[in-house]
Amino acid sequence: MMNRRDLLKGSALALAATAAAASPVKEPASPKRQTSLTWAPVFPGIWKATIGVPEKYTPISGRTIPPAEGALRRLPAPQEASIKLLGAKVGPLGCLITLPLAPNENIFGFGLQLLSFAQRGKKKTIRVNADPKVDTGDSHAPVPFYVSTIGYGIFVDSCRRVSFNCDNARLRPTKPISTTSNEVATPDSVRTLPLEASGVVTVDVPRAMGVDVYLFAGPTMMDVVRRYNLFSGGGVEPPEWGLGFWYRAYTRDNASEIVELARELRERKIPCDVLGLEPGWQSHAYSCSFAWHASRFSDPKGFLAELQSLGYQVNLWEHAFTHPSSPLFEDLLPHSADYGVWGGLVPDFVDDAGRKVFGDYHGKNLIDAGISGFKLDECDNSDFTGGGGWSFQDFTQFPSGLDGEQMHHVFGLRYQDAILDQFKKRNKSTFGLVRSSGALASPYPFVLYSDLYDHRDFVRALVNSGFSGLLWCPEVRDANSELDLVRRLQTVVFSPLAMVNAWYIKNPPWKQIDQERNNEDQLSENWQALEARCRNIIEWRMRLVPYLRSAFARYALDGTPPFRALVLDYPNDLRLHGIDSEYMMGDRMLVAPLFAGEDAREVVLPEGVWHDFWTGQVFNGGRSYQIPGFQEDIPVFVKAGSILPFGGVALTTTSNATRDLTVAVYGDGSLTWKLDGDAGLELRRSSSNGVDVRAVGSKPHGYRIVAVQHMEG
Ligand code: GAL
């Protein structure tokens, strides 16, 4: 056992950690904080090593949702830990941990990374930042978790800015050599030299006198991710309306203008389940009053009743910083930080009482009034964007004892808790948006989004989100061209949350693709044609709802991420280690978005036989194809043998028409489709070349087959 003086001296602990056999033990309610240099079993297939004296508050010690224990125990679990901890050192600057990296091994993860995919050779620092413009690890939702292609995952349980040096920390040279080169060395030429790989991941945990490191076993990469998600509390299953189409209205619109928009969407036959209100609904928005604006929204009850009668769920924008004019202000004051943001209080969401005061207000005043969800904005350290004053500083102190640096890593998560608790208390489901999240997030019904807007980065974020239990919305706002709008809309329809966020655009983007034309007489010339094109894409979202429901039901059941990188399904295909612009949606569909302005794109298909989703044409996998940029539809490929259900198109998911299934059979139909759950069903090939429906839950599922299409190509 080390004492504190040893730690400060920086004693190196050579951790030839022997893998302790994993017996299925329950994690103790209050784990003992002691130094352990070996992996100790936590759950089957999950081990922990304690280095030094970990900090009191960490993502795991502060978690509010327990592991999904039953499902976790059902996963196959190796008895032995497959990797050793190579070393650990605790000193005045924090902890340094060394983990192995084999020659052909690659690693992925670290949360919602927008700028890179495979992480070997890179340094990633887990720092929350709303504006990640450089590939340093900064993210709306960075997570200190990585997954290896050889089938294990590492989680570092810290709210510090942990740096992962993934095979890029070089040891010093120890032997003199002579050089004969005539070349003048430049940084670029050095970069191309074959540097000797270190063969390790070096993890630097600043400021902490100790940390717990968790090892998640495979055997496959997918098992690692499942185990992490189930340990987090299991995958979320959104309410069905959350999988429909979302539209966020212009922030300057008043109640009657929003009702007008709501009617227009219905009249123009644009499906829409959720209507979002932006800052303008509040009497004060930066910081927030959480109260309706007296003149723009003079009759909130009547307004909400009107929207509900049109069939909309209503989602409200807000951030946590609480303005002195807010009815919540005085109650929140004792539960807030010593510094403010935008002239408002920063709630201490780690403090149970702070979370409750903030949440109770929302429950009584907004959820009980019929609000179905929230968009939790600005919780992601936008100080880096705004140049100061847009978030709390690292030296901020919270009543719960956390400092600002620690709080940034859990602010989005505990904010989600404050809101989610209120829905749970009322036995209501919700689905919302959040701009920051982090570790152990898979059970939260919130989807990440960003103010950034590069279409390729948005797709990469979607691909990366699946490694770390996160959901991402590549939202559509304005566009450079009609094609840009179409391409972005196609991507968002094949994503966890299909949304147009027109917060700064007066009219729907198909009427004015850019920000400027805000008057009726300045609308795009051919807007009706563009609207028809967009409607057609949005209708596909409605058709996809049953399929998406099954992908999310699986997420809840065994932690399989509904949206994920190809490498998770095909870890041994080395070509896929670099594919960050294609992803799996559920188990059967591979999506490869087109980007406006590009003549063509390459689509790499994994092994096996695939069908074009739209035409049924057969493509042999294990090779790549060039898809021309003028192709109208988003390229989607379906695994041969799949049976896919498409719902009927209606203006909302509550319509009975959505229960009328058109079933597409790709190839021989040998791959059964299943929606798990109480109201579940299964679709199977029948002997008469048709498809049979079978209920698999205790409640009626309400679906019926109205047509079967054989997609032979
Ligand atoms: C931003 C947010 C946008 C929009 C805007 C309203 O922070 O990312 O989506 O809500 O605020 O002011």
mmCIF file of N, CA and C and ligand atoms in Angstrom, residues 278-279 286 317 375 377-378 435 449-451 475 501 503, ligand 1:
data_model
loop_
_atom_site.group_PDB
_atom_site.id
_atom_site.type_symbol
_atom_site.label_atom_id
_atom_site.label_comp_id
_atom_site.label_asym_id
_atom_site.label_seq_id
_atom_site.Cartn_x
_atom_site.Cartn_y
_atom_site.Cartn_z
ATOM 1 N N GLU A 278 -37.352 27.776 -30.491
ATOM 2 C CA GLU A 278 -35.996 28.248 -30.222
ATOM 3 C C GLU A 278 -36.042 29.371 -29.175
ATOM 4 N N PRO A 279 -34.933 30.111 -28.900
ATOM 5 C CA PRO A 279 -34.899 31.015 -27.747
ATOM 6 C C PRO A 279 -36.079 31.981 -27.611
ATOM 7 N N TYR A 286 -30.761 34.625 -22.963
ATOM 8 C CA TYR A 286 -29.306 34.481 -22.710
ATOM 9 C C TYR A 286 -28.949 35.367 -21.539
ATOM 10 N N TRP A 317 -36.352 24.863 -26.540
ATOM 11 C CA TRP A 317 -34.927 25.209 -26.421
ATOM 12 C C TRP A 317 -34.683 25.859 -25.065
ATOM 13 N N LYS A 375 -34.418 20.917 -25.703
ATOM 14 C CA LYS A 375 -33.125 20.979 -26.380
ATOM 15 C C LYS A 375 -32.201 21.698 -25.403
ATOM 16 N N ASP A 377 -29.118 23.338 -24.657
ATOM 17 C CA ASP A 377 -28.073 23.983 -25.453
ATOM 18 C C ASP A 377 -26.913 24.452 -24.554
ATOM 19 N N GLU A 378 -25.820 24.828 -25.179
ATOM 20 C CA GLU A 378 -24.739 25.592 -24.547
ATOM 21 C C GLU A 378 -24.120 24.946 -23.300
ATOM 22 N N ARG A 435 -26.307 19.426 -26.227
ATOM 23 C CA ARG A 435 -25.093 19.745 -26.977
ATOM 24 C C ARG A 435 -23.838 19.247 -26.271
ATOM 25 N N TYR A 449 -25.980 17.410 -31.094
ATOM 26 C CA TYR A 449 -25.994 18.218 -32.318
ATOM 27 C C TYR A 449 -24.911 19.275 -32.168
ATOM 28 N N SER A 450 -24.730 20.086 -33.219
ATOM 29 C CA SER A 450 -23.636 21.057 -33.188
ATOM 30 C C SER A 450 -23.986 22.304 -33.984
ATOM 31 N N ASP A 451 -23.266 23.383 -33.707
ATOM 32 C CA ASP A 451 -23.344 24.581 -34.547
ATOM 33 C C ASP A 451 -22.415 24.477 -35.751
ATOM 34 N N GLU A 475 -27.972 17.574 -38.222
ATOM 35 C CA GLU A 475 -29.124 18.419 -38.548
ATOM 36 C C GLU A 475 -28.944 19.235 -39.830
ATOM 37 N N ASN A 501 -33.324 22.203 -38.537
ATOM 38 C CA ASN A 501 -33.211 23.215 -37.485
ATOM 39 C C ASN A 501 -33.164 24.584 -38.173
ATOM 40 N N TRP A 503 -33.680 27.549 -37.128
ATOM 41 C CA TRP A 503 -33.801 28.572 -36.075
ATOM 42 C C TRP A 503 -33.472 29.966 -36.577
HETATM 43 C C1 GAL B 1 -27.189 27.710 -30.639
HETATM 44 C C2 GAL B 1 -27.669 26.325 -31.062
HETATM 45 C C3 GAL B 1 -28.567 26.510 -32.265
HETATM 46 C C4 GAL B 1 -29.699 27.430 -31.909
HETATM 47 C C5 GAL B 1 -29.169 28.749 -31.385
HETATM 48 C C6 GAL B 1 -30.286 29.656 -30.924
HETATM 49 O O1 GAL B 1 -26.391 27.643 -29.524
HETATM 50 O O2 GAL B 1 -26.614 25.469 -31.357
HETATM 51 O O3 GAL B 1 -29.049 25.260 -32.713
HETATM 52 O O4 GAL B 1 -30.506 26.804 -30.967
HETATM 53 O O5 GAL B 1 -28.298 28.535 -30.308
HETATM 54 O O6 GAL B 1 -29.800 30.863 -30.395
#
